[in-house]
Amino acid sequence: MYIYKLPTFFKSFLLVVLSVSLSLLVAEIVAGWIAVDTRAGLAKKYGVKYDDRDRLQVVLDCRETNKNCFPSVPPSTFTANGLKLADSVVLPLAGVANATVIGCNESGYFSTYETDKFGFRNPSASWLNPEPIDLAFVGDSYTIGDCVNEGEGFADKLREVYPRVVNLAYGGNGPLIELATIKEYLSGRQVRFVFWVYFERNDLSDLERDKHVETLVKYLEPDFTQDLVLKKDKINAAMRDYVNNRIETKEAGRAKVFPNLRLLFWKIRNRKSGSIDTHKSNNVVNSDLPMFQEILVSAKHKVEESGGQLVFVYLPEYERFNSEVQSAPWSASRIKGEVVDMVNSLGIDLIDIEPAF
């Protein structure tokens, strides 16, 4: 009986293929342990339920029953190239309007909330009442309540006491975007109080990022506007197209082979290149306080124009209260005194949250 024997070359080739395949499988398992979200690991340790999907998957799953689901899209997404409408280009200051928005995951679940006709996190009827707005808020992720569900943000809590509350915040917003938001959406409306929620960790580094954006700098001119209120329907149509195209592109390019290894390599590459939050590489020493003062003067004038009052809310960073964590070099916590003195010199009422903490 003749028994066929593989040539030595093929034996060696198969051995190499099997060895490489086995090594990649082991590496994929190990990468899954290394690349796991720190919060996911802590949740498992303490028995807390944790949604380990990425936001794209959450949006896709949501769309199986609700086609109106969209991810949160902050204005900073468009500072480089703007949003193309049919007849022009604008820099939008809110996300997808009249939508169910999937936020972020910091506590084991992805936050979900509804947006108003402009794309802000407000009940749809917020703009219908002709009476003066009681409280309006501008700020970043803390103010919008980025990672908490509907009804759990501090603006939502205040709405239980003051029915006419509008939240005009978005994650990643800085002073120039907040000034632009006041001028676009509160012009011609009576507002009793506008709360400028300043976050010391990154607001001034956000200003360093945005002061090179021509459209945003133009808001320092008294009468500049993009007429975003009048263009809201065109903006929402273009925004939906933009986001849907991005979702299709990301879904098509999603790693289906060795996803843990790819994620780990992506994290290593971005950590080395510093491409994560690159605008925060600016040191607080370079913070443009004169421009920040000019922005606050402009905001104060605009709010007082309609009989309202601007209130500056100083929100300290978490690192102030945890000695085990060091403040980042771009944090403006070191110049709090200068910021507070500037606000006081402008005659703007100040609420400092730090003593309460």
mmCIF file of C-alpha atoms in Angstrom:
data_model
loop_
_atom_site.group_PDB
_atom_site.id
_atom_site.type_symbol
_atom_site.label_atom_id
_atom_site.label_comp_id
_atom_site.label_asym_id
_atom_site.label_seq_id
_atom_site.Cartn_x
_atom_site.Cartn_y
_atom_site.Cartn_z
ATOM 1 C CA MET A 1 0.000 0.000 0.000
ATOM 2 C CA TYR A 2 1.399 3.360 -1.077
ATOM 3 C CA ILE A 3 1.200 6.184 1.465
ATOM 4 C CA TYR A 4 1.589 9.670 0.008
ATOM 5 C CA LYS A 5 4.004 11.879 1.955
ATOM 6 C CA LEU A 6 3.903 15.632 1.754
ATOM 7 C CA PRO A 7 7.082 17.222 0.495
ATOM 8 C CA THR A 8 9.204 18.816 3.168
ATOM 9 C CA PHE A 9 8.475 22.269 1.738
ATOM 10 C CA PHE A 10 4.711 21.887 2.168
ATOM 11 C CA LYS A 11 5.144 20.495 5.661
ATOM 12 C CA SER A 12 7.180 23.531 6.627
ATOM 13 C CA PHE A 13 4.683 25.853 4.958
ATOM 14 C CA LEU A 14 1.696 24.337 6.803
ATOM 15 C CA LEU A 15 3.613 24.453 10.065
ATOM 16 C CA VAL A 16 4.326 28.175 9.570
ATOM 17 C CA VAL A 17 0.671 28.903 8.662
ATOM 18 C CA LEU A 18 -0.620 27.017 11.710
ATOM 19 C CA SER A 19 1.939 28.680 13.991
ATOM 20 C CA VAL A 20 1.116 32.172 12.711
ATOM 21 C CA SER A 21 -2.654 31.558 12.939
ATOM 22 C CA LEU A 22 -2.366 30.233 16.478
ATOM 23 C CA SER A 23 -0.121 33.159 17.467
ATOM 24 C CA LEU A 24 -2.608 35.677 16.034
ATOM 25 C CA LEU A 25 -5.507 34.024 17.863
ATOM 26 C CA VAL A 26 -3.588 34.151 21.144
ATOM 27 C CA ALA A 27 -2.583 37.768 20.449
ATOM 28 C CA GLU A 28 -6.226 38.659 19.731
ATOM 29 C CA ILE A 29 -7.307 37.199 23.080
ATOM 30 C CA VAL A 30 -4.510 38.989 24.956
ATOM 31 C CA ALA A 31 -5.263 42.259 23.120
ATOM 32 C CA GLY A 32 -8.870 41.906 24.225
ATOM 33 C CA TRP A 33 -7.691 41.879 27.848
ATOM 34 C CA ILE A 34 -5.294 44.813 27.350
ATOM 35 C CA ALA A 35 -7.542 46.997 25.221
ATOM 36 C CA VAL A 36 -10.616 46.558 27.388
ATOM 37 C CA ASP A 37 -12.198 49.797 28.558
ATOM 38 C CA THR A 38 -11.013 50.601 32.105
ATOM 39 C CA ARG A 39 -14.590 51.332 33.136
ATOM 40 C CA ALA A 40 -15.684 47.944 31.809
ATOM 41 C CA GLY A 41 -13.042 46.273 33.960
ATOM 42 C CA LEU A 42 -14.117 48.174 37.041
ATOM 43 C CA ALA A 43 -17.775 47.437 36.343
ATOM 44 C CA LYS A 44 -17.024 43.718 36.178
ATOM 45 C CA LYS A 45 -14.998 43.926 39.392
ATOM 46 C CA TYR A 46 -17.850 45.567 41.313
ATOM 47 C CA GLY A 47 -20.716 43.725 39.660
ATOM 48 C CA VAL A 48 -22.101 46.720 37.788
ATOM 49 C CA LYS A 49 -23.888 46.126 34.511
ATOM 50 C CA TYR A 50 -21.837 47.548 31.614
ATOM 51 C CA ASP A 51 -22.719 48.004 27.937
ATOM 52 C CA ASP A 52 -19.521 47.086 26.103
ATOM 53 C CA ARG A 53 -20.775 47.998 22.618
ATOM 54 C CA ASP A 54 -19.274 50.970 20.817
ATOM 55 C CA ARG A 55 -21.534 53.921 20.013
ATOM 56 C CA LEU A 56 -21.820 52.986 16.329
ATOM 57 C CA GLN A 57 -23.253 49.603 17.270
ATOM 58 C CA VAL A 58 -25.631 51.210 19.766
ATOM 59 C CA VAL A 59 -26.937 53.562 17.069
ATOM 60 C CA LEU A 60 -27.335 50.698 14.577
ATOM 61 C CA ASP A 61 -29.167 48.578 17.157
ATOM 62 C CA CYS A 62 -31.391 51.527 18.050
ATOM 63 C CA ARG A 63 -32.268 52.037 14.391
ATOM 64 C CA GLU A 64 -33.749 48.559 14.194
ATOM 65 C CA THR A 65 -36.793 49.938 16.014
ATOM 66 C CA ASN A 66 -36.279 53.712 15.706
ATOM 67 C CA LYS A 67 -34.959 55.055 12.394
ATOM 68 C CA ASN A 68 -34.598 58.488 14.007
ATOM 69 C CA CYS A 69 -31.597 57.474 16.161
ATOM 70 C CA PHE A 70 -28.401 59.476 15.696
ATOM 71 C CA PRO A 71 -25.100 59.855 17.539
ATOM 72 C CA SER A 72 -24.295 63.116 19.294
ATOM 73 C CA VAL A 73 -22.557 65.484 16.854
ATOM 74 C CA PRO A 74 -20.804 68.426 18.582
ATOM 75 C CA PRO A 75 -20.177 71.735 16.759
ATOM 76 C CA SER A 76 -16.404 71.223 16.976
ATOM 77 C CA THR A 77 -16.857 68.493 14.336
ATOM 78 C CA PHE A 78 -17.339 71.227 11.740
ATOM 79 C CA THR A 79 -14.833 73.910 12.743
ATOM 80 C CA ALA A 80 -12.354 72.808 10.059
ATOM 81 C CA ASN A 81 -14.593 72.514 6.984
ATOM 82 C CA GLY A 82 -18.103 73.547 7.976
ATOM 83 C CA LEU A 83 -21.315 71.822 6.869
ATOM 84 C CA LYS A 84 -22.258 72.004 3.199
ATOM 85 C CA LEU A 85 -25.829 73.067 2.490
ATOM 86 C CA ALA A 86 -27.380 73.100 -0.971
ATOM 87 C CA ASP A 87 -26.433 76.743 -1.571
ATOM 88 C CA SER A 88 -23.781 77.598 1.047
ATOM 89 C CA VAL A 89 -21.506 76.375 3.840
ATOM 90 C CA VAL A 90 -22.284 77.020 7.520
ATOM 91 C CA LEU A 91 -20.722 76.197 10.856
ATOM 92 C CA PRO A 92 -23.589 74.570 12.803
ATOM 93 C CA LEU A 93 -23.802 75.074 16.547
ATOM 94 C CA ALA A 94 -26.002 72.078 17.411
ATOM 95 C CA GLY A 95 -26.525 68.475 16.391
ATOM 96 C CA VAL A 96 -29.297 66.622 14.576
ATOM 97 C CA ALA A 97 -32.693 68.200 15.255
ATOM 98 C CA ASN A 98 -35.890 66.420 16.319
ATOM 99 C CA ALA A 99 -34.001 63.196 16.918
ATOM 100 C CA THR A 100 -33.265 60.524 19.486
ATOM 101 C CA VAL A 101 -29.584 61.011 20.279
ATOM 102 C CA ILE A 102 -27.157 58.419 21.620
ATOM 103 C CA GLY A 103 -24.639 60.101 23.907
ATOM 104 C CA CYS A 104 -21.655 58.606 25.707
ATOM 105 C CA ASN A 105 -21.009 55.823 28.201
ATOM 106 C CA GLU A 106 -19.326 56.714 31.496
ATOM 107 C CA SER A 107 -21.495 54.810 33.960
ATOM 108 C CA GLY A 108 -22.192 51.531 32.193
ATOM 109 C CA TYR A 109 -24.902 52.735 29.804
ATOM 110 C CA PHE A 110 -25.096 54.974 26.735
ATOM 111 C CA SER A 111 -27.122 58.074 27.494
ATOM 112 C CA THR A 112 -30.173 58.740 25.354
ATOM 113 C CA TYR A 113 -32.065 61.997 24.946
ATOM 114 C CA GLU A 114 -34.307 63.936 22.561
ATOM 115 C CA THR A 115 -33.364 67.108 20.679
ATOM 116 C CA ASP A 116 -35.462 70.154 19.823
ATOM 117 C CA LYS A 117 -36.086 71.789 16.434
ATOM 118 C CA PHE A 118 -32.598 73.313 16.420
ATOM 119 C CA GLY A 119 -30.705 70.213 17.586
ATOM 120 C CA PHE A 120 -30.218 71.118 21.260
ATOM 121 C CA ARG A 121 -31.069 68.893 24.211
ATOM 122 C CA ASN A 122 -34.474 70.335 25.086
ATOM 123 C CA PRO A 123 -38.099 69.220 25.001
ATOM 124 C CA SER A 124 -39.618 69.932 21.583
ATOM 125 C CA ALA A 125 -41.980 72.550 23.065
ATOM 126 C CA SER A 126 -39.202 74.629 24.659
ATOM 127 C CA TRP A 127 -39.348 77.347 22.004
ATOM 128 C CA LEU A 128 -43.131 77.544 21.579
ATOM 129 C CA ASN A 129 -43.951 79.631 24.657
ATOM 130 C CA PRO A 130 -43.800 83.357 23.766
ATOM 131 C CA GLU A 131 -43.114 84.304 27.402
ATOM 132 C CA PRO A 132 -39.538 85.146 28.459
ATOM 133 C CA ILE A 133 -37.143 82.237 28.969
ATOM 134 C CA ASP A 134 -36.355 81.851 32.663
ATOM 135 C CA LEU A 135 -32.913 80.243 32.382
ATOM 136 C CA ALA A 136 -30.623 79.590 29.425
ATOM 137 C CA PHE A 137 -27.336 77.660 29.640
ATOM 138 C CA VAL A 138 -24.242 77.634 27.451
ATOM 139 C CA GLY A 139 -21.316 75.331 28.159
ATOM 140 C CA ASP A 140 -19.752 72.011 27.252
ATOM 141 C CA SER A 141 -20.384 68.334 28.054
ATOM 142 C CA TYR A 142 -21.065 68.952 31.741
ATOM 143 C CA THR A 143 -23.776 71.451 30.894
ATOM 144 C CA ILE A 144 -25.500 69.364 28.252
ATOM 145 C CA GLY A 145 -25.325 66.335 30.574
ATOM 146 C CA ASP A 146 -23.487 64.300 27.961
ATOM 147 C CA CYS A 147 -23.407 60.884 29.644
ATOM 148 C CA VAL A 148 -26.636 60.912 31.636
ATOM 149 C CA ASN A 149 -30.126 60.065 30.462
ATOM 150 C CA GLU A 150 -33.084 62.311 29.802
ATOM 151 C CA GLY A 151 -34.146 64.168 32.939
ATOM 152 C CA GLU A 152 -30.892 63.591 34.845
ATOM 153 C CA GLY A 153 -28.801 66.622 33.799
ATOM 154 C CA PHE A 154 -28.729 69.686 36.051
ATOM 155 C CA ALA A 155 -30.580 71.750 33.422
ATOM 156 C CA ASP A 156 -33.288 69.048 33.454
ATOM 157 C CA LYS A 157 -33.529 69.286 37.246
ATOM 158 C CA LEU A 158 -33.885 73.058 37.092
ATOM 159 C CA ARG A 159 -36.638 72.667 34.508
ATOM 160 C CA GLU A 160 -38.718 70.978 37.223
ATOM 161 C CA VAL A 161 -38.692 74.302 39.104
ATOM 162 C CA TYR A 162 -38.429 76.766 36.221
ATOM 163 C CA PRO A 163 -40.514 75.471 33.286
ATOM 164 C CA ARG A 164 -38.937 77.763 30.682
ATOM 165 C CA VAL A 165 -35.361 76.470 30.584
ATOM 166 C CA VAL A 166 -33.272 76.069 27.420
ATOM 167 C CA ASN A 167 -30.006 74.163 27.299
ATOM 168 C CA LEU A 168 -27.740 75.392 24.473
ATOM 169 C CA ALA A 169 -24.637 73.424 25.455
ATOM 170 C CA TYR A 170 -22.674 70.784 23.572
ATOM 171 C CA GLY A 171 -19.675 68.604 24.349
ATOM 172 C CA GLY A 172 -16.393 70.185 23.267
ATOM 173 C CA ASN A 173 -17.763 73.719 23.176
ATOM 174 C CA GLY A 174 -15.421 76.571 23.986
ATOM 175 C CA PRO A 175 -15.948 80.309 24.611
ATOM 176 C CA LEU A 176 -16.228 81.351 20.945
ATOM 177 C CA ILE A 177 -18.810 78.663 20.170
ATOM 178 C CA GLU A 178 -20.766 79.667 23.276
ATOM 179 C CA LEU A 179 -20.758 83.336 22.245
ATOM 180 C CA ALA A 180 -21.902 82.327 18.755
ATOM 181 C CA THR A 181 -24.710 80.244 20.256
ATOM 182 C CA ILE A 182 -25.992 83.162 22.354
ATOM 183 C CA LYS A 183 -25.965 85.483 19.338
ATOM 184 C CA GLU A 184 -27.672 83.022 17.003
ATOM 185 C CA TYR A 185 -30.358 81.530 19.248
ATOM 186 C CA LEU A 186 -31.101 84.119 21.928
ATOM 187 C CA SER A 187 -31.116 87.275 19.769
ATOM 188 C CA GLY A 188 -34.517 88.889 19.859
ATOM 189 C CA ARG A 189 -35.723 86.692 22.728
ATOM 190 C CA GLN A 190 -36.302 87.798 26.282
ATOM 191 C CA VAL A 191 -34.231 85.763 28.725
ATOM 192 C CA ARG A 192 -34.092 86.427 32.443
ATOM 193 C CA PHE A 193 -30.751 84.735 33.127
ATOM 194 C CA VAL A 194 -28.087 83.277 30.850
ATOM 195 C CA PHE A 195 -25.631 81.015 32.695
ATOM 196 C CA TRP A 196 -22.168 80.805 31.170
ATOM 197 C CA VAL A 197 -20.839 77.532 32.602
ATOM 198 C CA TYR A 198 -17.037 77.745 32.476
ATOM 199 C CA PHE A 199 -15.058 74.525 32.935
ATOM 200 C CA GLU A 200 -11.529 75.307 34.094
ATOM 201 C CA ARG A 201 -9.938 72.154 32.710
ATOM 202 C CA ASN A 202 -10.269 72.845 28.995
ATOM 203 C CA ASP A 203 -12.327 75.934 28.117
ATOM 204 C CA LEU A 204 -9.268 78.093 27.530
ATOM 205 C CA SER A 205 -7.509 75.392 25.501
ATOM 206 C CA ASP A 206 -10.734 75.112 23.469
ATOM 207 C CA LEU A 207 -10.384 78.839 22.841
ATOM 208 C CA GLU A 208 -6.835 78.266 21.579
ATOM 209 C CA ARG A 209 -8.296 75.736 19.137
ATOM 210 C CA ASP A 210 -11.182 77.897 17.955
ATOM 211 C CA LYS A 211 -9.576 81.336 17.707
ATOM 212 C CA HIS A 212 -8.150 80.267 14.351
ATOM 213 C CA VAL A 213 -11.621 79.535 12.943
ATOM 214 C CA GLU A 214 -12.598 82.563 10.876
ATOM 215 C CA THR A 215 -16.354 82.110 11.186
ATOM 216 C CA LEU A 216 -16.209 81.895 14.994
ATOM 217 C CA VAL A 217 -13.949 84.952 15.355
ATOM 218 C CA LYS A 218 -16.427 86.971 13.296
ATOM 219 C CA TYR A 219 -18.916 86.649 16.155
ATOM 220 C CA LEU A 220 -16.863 89.279 17.982
ATOM 221 C CA GLU A 221 -18.246 91.725 15.408
ATOM 222 C CA PRO A 222 -21.473 93.319 16.723
ATOM 223 C CA ASP A 223 -23.786 92.343 13.860
ATOM 224 C CA PHE A 224 -22.315 89.150 12.433
ATOM 225 C CA THR A 225 -24.688 86.201 12.053
ATOM 226 C CA GLN A 226 -24.995 83.035 9.989
ATOM 227 C CA ASP A 227 -28.806 83.212 10.277
ATOM 228 C CA LEU A 228 -28.871 79.675 11.653
ATOM 229 C CA VAL A 229 -32.436 79.998 12.969
ATOM 230 C CA LEU A 230 -33.766 80.806 9.493
ATOM 231 C CA LYS A 231 -31.688 77.997 7.952
ATOM 232 C CA LYS A 232 -32.665 75.349 10.511
ATOM 233 C CA ASP A 233 -34.486 73.062 8.044
ATOM 234 C CA LYS A 234 -31.648 73.150 5.499
ATOM 235 C CA ILE A 235 -29.120 72.557 8.282
ATOM 236 C CA ASN A 236 -31.022 69.592 9.661
ATOM 237 C CA ALA A 237 -31.362 67.969 6.228
ATOM 238 C CA ALA A 238 -27.635 68.416 5.551
ATOM 239 C CA MET A 239 -26.735 67.242 9.059
ATOM 240 C CA ARG A 240 -28.761 64.051 8.675
ATOM 241 C CA ASP A 241 -27.134 63.332 5.311
ATOM 242 C CA TYR A 242 -23.675 63.985 6.745
ATOM 243 C CA VAL A 243 -24.190 61.696 9.747
ATOM 244 C CA ASN A 244 -25.823 58.925 7.726
ATOM 245 C CA ASN A 245 -22.922 58.957 5.262
ATOM 246 C CA ARG A 246 -20.437 58.805 8.133
ATOM 247 C CA ILE A 247 -22.300 55.867 9.670
ATOM 248 C CA GLU A 248 -22.266 53.970 6.354
ATOM 249 C CA THR A 249 -18.539 54.634 5.906
ATOM 250 C CA LYS A 250 -17.673 53.555 9.446
ATOM 251 C CA GLU A 251 -19.854 50.463 9.225
ATOM 252 C CA ALA A 252 -18.210 49.443 5.953
ATOM 253 C CA GLY A 253 -14.737 50.003 7.352
ATOM 254 C CA ARG A 254 -15.322 48.366 10.686
ATOM 255 C CA ALA A 255 -12.696 45.817 11.636
ATOM 256 C CA LYS A 256 -14.225 42.353 11.266
ATOM 257 C CA VAL A 257 -10.947 40.416 11.549
ATOM 258 C CA PHE A 258 -8.922 40.659 14.772
ATOM 259 C CA PRO A 259 -10.851 43.699 16.088
ATOM 260 C CA ASN A 260 -9.086 43.657 19.480
ATOM 261 C CA LEU A 261 -5.618 43.794 17.891
ATOM 262 C CA ARG A 262 -6.673 46.631 15.608
ATOM 263 C CA LEU A 263 -8.117 48.571 18.521
ATOM 264 C CA LEU A 264 -4.950 48.072 20.561
ATOM 265 C CA PHE A 265 -2.708 49.220 17.681
ATOM 266 C CA TRP A 266 -4.957 52.260 17.151
ATOM 267 C CA LYS A 267 -4.621 53.240 20.813
ATOM 268 C CA ILE A 268 -0.845 52.827 20.765
ATOM 269 C CA ARG A 269 -0.469 54.787 17.530
ATOM 270 C CA ASN A 270 -2.629 57.671 18.732
ATOM 271 C CA ARG A 271 -0.932 57.767 22.113
ATOM 272 C CA LYS A 272 2.479 58.077 20.443
ATOM 273 C CA SER A 273 1.410 60.659 17.883
ATOM 274 C CA GLY A 274 -0.526 62.689 20.418
ATOM 275 C CA SER A 275 -3.475 62.867 18.009
ATOM 276 C CA ILE A 276 -6.009 62.354 20.767
ATOM 277 C CA ASP A 277 -7.190 65.782 21.944
ATOM 278 C CA THR A 278 -4.276 67.477 20.240
ATOM 279 C CA HIS A 279 -5.605 70.957 20.951
ATOM 280 C CA LYS A 280 -5.061 70.270 24.631
ATOM 281 C CA SER A 281 -1.326 70.155 24.154
ATOM 282 C CA ASN A 282 -1.351 73.922 24.615
ATOM 283 C CA ASN A 283 0.012 75.007 27.974
ATOM 284 C CA VAL A 284 -2.202 77.207 30.135
ATOM 285 C CA VAL A 285 0.532 79.867 30.004
ATOM 286 C CA ASN A 286 -0.512 80.507 26.397
ATOM 287 C CA SER A 287 -4.195 80.966 27.261
ATOM 288 C CA ASP A 288 -5.656 84.029 25.572
ATOM 289 C CA LEU A 289 -7.292 85.811 28.505
ATOM 290 C CA PRO A 290 -7.617 89.122 26.581
ATOM 291 C CA MET A 291 -9.703 87.385 23.889
ATOM 292 C CA PHE A 292 -11.717 85.575 26.571
ATOM 293 C CA GLN A 293 -12.473 88.943 28.158
ATOM 294 C CA GLU A 294 -13.547 90.341 24.787
ATOM 295 C CA ILE A 295 -15.861 87.358 24.337
ATOM 296 C CA LEU A 296 -17.480 87.826 27.758
ATOM 297 C CA VAL A 297 -17.959 91.562 27.138
ATOM 298 C CA SER A 298 -19.723 90.759 23.865
ATOM 299 C CA ALA A 299 -21.891 88.078 25.497
ATOM 300 C CA LYS A 300 -22.819 90.378 28.392
ATOM 301 C CA HIS A 301 -23.819 93.143 26.004
ATOM 302 C CA LYS A 302 -25.945 90.777 23.914
ATOM 303 C CA VAL A 303 -27.773 89.342 26.931
ATOM 304 C CA GLU A 304 -28.400 92.746 28.506
ATOM 305 C CA GLU A 305 -29.688 94.034 25.174
ATOM 306 C CA SER A 306 -32.878 92.044 25.740
ATOM 307 C CA GLY A 307 -33.119 92.864 29.441
ATOM 308 C CA GLY A 308 -31.426 89.705 30.684
ATOM 309 C CA GLN A 309 -28.492 89.052 32.991
ATOM 310 C CA LEU A 310 -25.340 87.059 32.296
ATOM 311 C CA VAL A 311 -24.112 84.865 35.164
ATOM 312 C CA PHE A 312 -20.669 83.218 35.109
ATOM 313 C CA VAL A 313 -20.580 79.744 36.689
ATOM 314 C CA TYR A 314 -17.083 78.564 37.621
ATOM 315 C CA LEU A 315 -16.915 74.759 37.415
ATOM 316 C CA PRO A 316 -13.712 73.243 38.856
ATOM 317 C CA GLU A 317 -12.124 70.089 37.500
ATOM 318 C CA TYR A 318 -12.250 66.741 39.284
ATOM 319 C CA GLU A 319 -8.494 66.721 39.899
ATOM 320 C CA ARG A 320 -8.869 69.500 42.485
ATOM 321 C CA PHE A 321 -10.520 67.015 44.830
ATOM 322 C CA ASN A 322 -8.388 63.927 44.230
ATOM 323 C CA SER A 323 -4.767 64.220 45.342
ATOM 324 C CA GLU A 324 -3.908 60.982 43.525
ATOM 325 C CA VAL A 325 -4.630 62.512 40.104
ATOM 326 C CA GLN A 326 -2.519 65.304 38.662
ATOM 327 C CA SER A 327 -4.018 68.171 36.678
ATOM 328 C CA ALA A 328 -3.156 68.205 32.982
ATOM 329 C CA PRO A 329 -0.646 70.840 31.823
ATOM 330 C CA TRP A 330 -3.321 72.602 29.772
ATOM 331 C CA SER A 331 -5.670 72.975 32.759
ATOM 332 C CA ALA A 332 -6.482 76.568 33.724
ATOM 333 C CA SER A 333 -6.947 75.638 37.381
ATOM 334 C CA ARG A 334 -3.641 77.390 38.075
ATOM 335 C CA ILE A 335 -4.989 80.763 36.937
ATOM 336 C CA LYS A 336 -8.373 80.619 38.600
ATOM 337 C CA GLY A 337 -7.647 83.869 40.454
ATOM 338 C CA GLU A 338 -6.992 85.721 37.207
ATOM 339 C CA VAL A 339 -10.186 84.398 35.622
ATOM 340 C CA VAL A 340 -12.304 85.279 38.669
ATOM 341 C CA ASP A 341 -10.784 88.776 38.897
ATOM 342 C CA MET A 342 -11.528 89.346 35.225
ATOM 343 C CA VAL A 343 -15.165 88.266 35.596
ATOM 344 C CA ASN A 344 -15.619 90.511 38.639
ATOM 345 C CA SER A 345 -14.018 93.474 36.844
ATOM 346 C CA LEU A 346 -16.601 93.123 34.056
ATOM 347 C CA GLY A 347 -19.494 93.362 36.522
ATOM 348 C CA ILE A 348 -20.682 89.837 35.775
ATOM 349 C CA ASP A 349 -22.245 87.915 38.657
ATOM 350 C CA LEU A 350 -20.185 84.877 39.634
ATOM 351 C CA ILE A 351 -21.225 81.504 41.020
ATOM 352 C CA ASP A 352 -18.157 79.554 42.165
ATOM 353 C CA ILE A 353 -18.964 75.868 42.548
ATOM 354 C CA GLU A 354 -15.637 74.921 44.191
ATOM 355 C CA PRO A 355 -16.565 75.944 47.781
ATOM 356 C CA ALA A 356 -19.721 73.837 47.548
ATOM 357 C CA PHE A 357 -17.662 70.792 46.552
#
